[in-house]
Amino acid sequence: GQQVMQIPQYQHVQEGEDFTTYCNSSTTLSNIQWYKQRPGGHPVFLIQLVKSGEVKKQKRLTFQFGEAKKNSSLHITATQTTDVGTYFCAGISHNTDKLIFGTGTRLQVFP
Amino acid sequence: KAGVTQTPRYLIKTRGQQVTLSCSPISGHRSVSWYQQTPGQGLQFLFEYFSETQRNKGNFPGRFSGRQFSNSRSEMNVSTLELGDSALYLCASSFPPREIPDTQYFGPGTRLTVL
């Protein structure tokens, strides 16, 4: 079945360093969503990308949707301790119209 | 608007018992999805209900079932609980004008522990 994998699974960075998580789908996606889950919390929607090659920015966060609409990335510039959490991508399969969550990347930021 | 609410927040059951979890979506949202979250398996999709009908289903055994009421509130039931059912169960609502899933607004979850 369809899979959405994220790498890395874990990432520890020093505060101020950059961070990137990659999301790869086995099938073409209609769109890609990104969520953040703080420790002990629930996933919170960050952004949605729809167009091939689309790039969106939210302050220090940059989101990209691949040209083939099978992968995406989230890049955080100059991480802060408030960025700690698990980042999930979620894509809607072009074939099945089902929303599939990625495996998540847990980010730890050391002050 | 009030967010998605889930009750109870915490639950402890023993193997073989059954459990019912409740979810109230954001007012006006008609789609409710349920997810199981465990440290090892991440976020696993259970099922989605839209206008009282199950629209999508994940790969879970028949012990997991759900329903949606006319006011969009949803319940999830797990029968014959197993130790492996211990997890955080998240409910998410969305307001899909189309027939495909849209932005998920998650509730705080119900932490189920099976002893």
Coordinates of C-alpha atoms in Angstrom, one line a residue:
Chain A
G1 CA 0.0 0.0 0.0
Q2 CA 0.9 3.6 -0.1
Q3 CA 3.7 4.7 2.3
V4 CA 4.9 8.1 3.3
M5 CA 8.3 8.0 4.9
Q6 CA 10.1 10.8 6.7
I7 CA 13.8 11.1 7.3
P8 CA 15.5 11.5 9.6
Q9 CA 13.5 9.8 12.4
Y10 CA 15.2 11.9 15.0
Q11 CA 17.4 15.0 14.9
H12 CA 19.2 16.7 17.7
V13 CA 20.5 20.2 17.0
Q14 CA 22.2 23.0 18.9
E15 CA 20.0 26.1 19.1
G16 CA 20.8 28.3 16.1
E17 CA 21.5 25.5 13.8
D18 CA 19.4 24.7 10.8
F19 CA 17.1 21.7 10.5
T20 CA 15.5 19.9 7.6
T21 CA 13.1 17.0 7.4
Y22 CA 12.3 15.1 4.2
C23 CA 9.0 13.5 3.3
N24 CA 8.8 10.9 0.6
S25 CA 5.7 9.2 -0.8
S26 CA 5.6 6.0 -2.8
T27 CA 2.8 7.5 -4.9
T28 CA 1.9 10.9 -6.4
L29 CA 0.1 13.2 -4.0
S30 CA -2.6 15.7 -4.7
N31 CA -1.3 17.9 -1.9
I32 CA 1.0 17.8 1.1
Q33 CA 0.2 19.1 4.6
W34 CA 2.6 19.6 7.5
Y35 CA 1.8 19.3 11.2
K36 CA 3.7 19.9 14.4
Q37 CA 3.2 18.0 17.6
R38 CA 4.8 19.4 20.7
P39 CA 5.7 16.9 23.4
G40 CA 2.6 15.9 25.3
G41 CA 0.4 17.7 22.8
H42 CA -1.6 16.9 19.7
P43 CA -0.7 17.6 16.0
V44 CA -1.3 21.1 14.9
F45 CA -1.7 22.1 11.2
L46 CA 1.1 24.3 9.9
I47 CA 0.6 24.6 6.1
Q48 CA -0.7 23.0 2.9
L49 CA 1.0 22.9 -0.4
V50 CA -0.8 22.0 -3.6
K51 CA 1.2 22.9 -6.7
S52 CA 4.1 21.1 -8.1
G53 CA 7.3 22.8 -7.1
E54 CA 5.5 25.1 -4.7
V55 CA 7.5 26.8 -1.9
K56 CA 6.0 28.6 1.0
K57 CA 7.5 30.3 4.0
Q58 CA 6.4 31.0 7.5
K59 CA 9.0 33.1 9.3
R60 CA 11.9 30.7 9.8
L61 CA 10.1 27.7 8.2
T62 CA 10.4 26.9 4.5
F63 CA 8.2 24.3 3.0
Q64 CA 8.7 22.8 -0.5
F65 CA 6.6 20.4 -2.6
G66 CA 8.6 18.4 -5.1
E67 CA 8.1 18.8 -8.9
A68 CA 6.9 15.2 -9.2
K69 CA 4.5 15.8 -6.2
K70 CA 6.0 12.7 -4.4
N71 CA 8.2 14.4 -1.9
S72 CA 8.3 17.5 0.3
S73 CA 10.7 19.1 2.8
L74 CA 10.5 21.4 5.8
H75 CA 13.5 23.5 6.6
I76 CA 13.9 25.5 9.8
T77 CA 16.5 28.2 9.9
A78 CA 18.3 29.1 13.1
T79 CA 16.3 26.7 15.3
Q80 CA 15.0 27.8 18.7
T81 CA 14.0 25.7 21.7
T82 CA 10.3 26.5 20.8
D83 CA 10.8 24.4 17.7
V84 CA 11.0 21.2 19.7
G85 CA 8.5 18.6 18.7
T86 CA 7.6 16.0 16.1
Y87 CA 6.9 17.2 12.6
F88 CA 4.6 15.2 10.4
C89 CA 3.9 15.5 6.7
A90 CA 0.6 14.2 5.4
G91 CA -0.4 13.7 1.8
I92 CA -3.6 13.0 0.0
S93 CA -3.0 10.1 -2.4
H94 CA -3.8 11.1 -6.0
N95 CA -5.2 7.6 -6.6
T96 CA -7.2 6.9 -3.4
D97 CA -8.0 10.4 -2.0
K98 CA -6.9 9.1 1.4
L99 CA -4.9 11.3 3.7
I100 CA -1.7 9.4 4.8
F101 CA 0.5 10.7 7.6
G102 CA 4.3 10.4 7.4
T103 CA 6.3 8.6 10.0
G104 CA 7.4 11.9 11.6
T105 CA 10.7 13.5 12.5
R106 CA 11.3 14.3 16.2
L107 CA 13.4 17.4 16.7
Q108 CA 15.2 18.2 19.8
V109 CA 16.9 21.5 20.2
F110 CA 19.6 22.0 22.9
P111 CA 20.1 25.5 24.2
Chain B
K1 CA -14.9 28.6 18.0
A2 CA -14.3 25.9 20.5
G3 CA -11.8 23.3 19.4
V4 CA -12.2 19.6 19.1
T5 CA -13.0 17.9 22.4
Q6 CA -12.4 14.3 23.4
T7 CA -13.6 12.4 26.4
P8 CA -12.3 10.9 28.5
R9 CA -8.8 12.2 28.5
Y10 CA -7.3 9.2 30.2
L11 CA -8.6 5.6 30.6
I12 CA -7.3 2.5 32.1
K13 CA -8.8 -0.8 31.1
T14 CA -7.9 -4.5 31.4
R15 CA -7.5 -7.0 28.6
G16 CA -10.7 -8.3 27.3
Q17 CA -12.8 -5.3 28.2
Q18 CA -14.3 -2.9 25.7
V19 CA -14.0 0.9 25.6
T20 CA -15.9 3.8 24.0
L21 CA -14.2 7.1 23.2
S22 CA -16.1 10.2 22.3
C23 CA -15.2 13.1 20.1
S24 CA -17.0 16.4 19.5
P25 CA -15.8 18.2 16.4
I26 CA -15.5 21.9 15.8
S27 CA -18.9 23.5 15.2
G28 CA -19.7 23.2 11.5
H29 CA -17.2 20.5 10.8
R30 CA -18.8 17.4 9.3
S31 CA -15.9 15.1 8.9
V32 CA -14.4 13.3 11.8
S33 CA -11.3 11.0 11.6
W34 CA -9.8 8.8 14.2
Y35 CA -6.1 8.0 14.6
Q36 CA -4.1 5.7 16.8
Q37 CA -0.7 7.1 17.9
T38 CA 2.0 4.9 19.4
P39 CA 5.7 5.5 19.9
G40 CA 6.6 2.7 17.5
Q41 CA 4.0 3.1 14.8
G42 CA 3.4 6.8 14.6
L43 CA 0.0 8.1 13.5
Q44 CA -2.1 5.3 12.1
F45 CA -5.4 6.2 10.4
L46 CA -8.4 4.3 11.8
F47 CA -11.4 5.6 10.0
E48 CA -13.2 8.7 8.8
Y49 CA -16.9 9.6 9.1
F50 CA -18.7 12.2 7.0
S51 CA -22.4 12.9 7.4
E52 CA -22.9 9.8 9.6
T53 CA -21.3 7.5 7.0
Q54 CA -17.9 5.8 7.2
R55 CA -16.1 7.2 4.2
N56 CA -12.6 5.7 4.6
K57 CA -11.1 3.0 6.7
G58 CA -7.6 2.1 7.7
N59 CA -6.1 -1.3 8.2
F60 CA -7.3 -2.2 11.7
P61 CA -9.2 -5.3 12.8
G62 CA -12.9 -5.4 13.2
R63 CA -12.6 -4.9 17.0
F64 CA -12.2 -1.2 16.2
S65 CA -15.5 0.4 15.1
G66 CA -17.0 3.8 15.1
R67 CA -20.0 5.8 14.3
Q68 CA -21.1 9.4 13.8
F69 CA -24.3 11.0 15.0
S70 CA -26.4 13.6 13.2
N71 CA -24.8 16.4 15.2
S72 CA -21.4 15.2 13.8
R73 CA -20.2 14.0 17.2
S74 CA -18.4 10.7 16.9
E75 CA -17.7 7.7 19.0
M76 CA -15.1 5.0 18.6
N77 CA -15.3 1.6 20.2
V78 CA -12.7 -1.0 20.8
S79 CA -13.9 -4.5 21.9
T80 CA -11.8 -7.3 23.5
L81 CA -9.0 -5.0 24.4
E82 CA -5.4 -6.2 23.9
L83 CA -2.2 -4.9 25.5
G84 CA -1.2 -3.6 22.1
D85 CA -4.2 -1.3 22.0
S86 CA -2.5 1.0 24.6
A87 CA -2.1 4.2 22.7
L88 CA -3.1 7.8 22.3
Y89 CA -6.3 8.0 20.3
L90 CA -6.7 11.2 18.4
C91 CA -9.8 12.5 16.8
A92 CA -9.6 15.2 14.1
S93 CA -12.3 17.2 12.4
S94 CA -12.3 19.0 9.2
F95 CA -14.7 21.0 7.0
P96 CA -14.3 19.5 3.6
P97 CA -16.3 21.3 0.9
R98 CA -15.0 18.7 -1.4
E99 CA -15.1 14.9 -1.1
I100 CA -11.4 14.6 -0.2
P101 CA -9.9 15.0 3.3
D102 CA -8.9 18.5 4.2
T103 CA -6.9 20.2 7.0
Q104 CA -7.2 18.1 10.2
Y105 CA -8.0 19.9 13.5
F106 CA -6.9 17.5 16.2
G107 CA -8.4 17.1 19.7
P108 CA -6.2 16.6 22.7
G109 CA -6.6 12.8 22.5
T110 CA -7.6 10.0 24.9
R111 CA -4.7 8.1 26.5
L112 CA -5.8 4.5 26.7
T113 CA -3.8 2.1 28.9
V114 CA -4.6 -1.6 28.7
L115 CA -3.3 -3.7 31.6

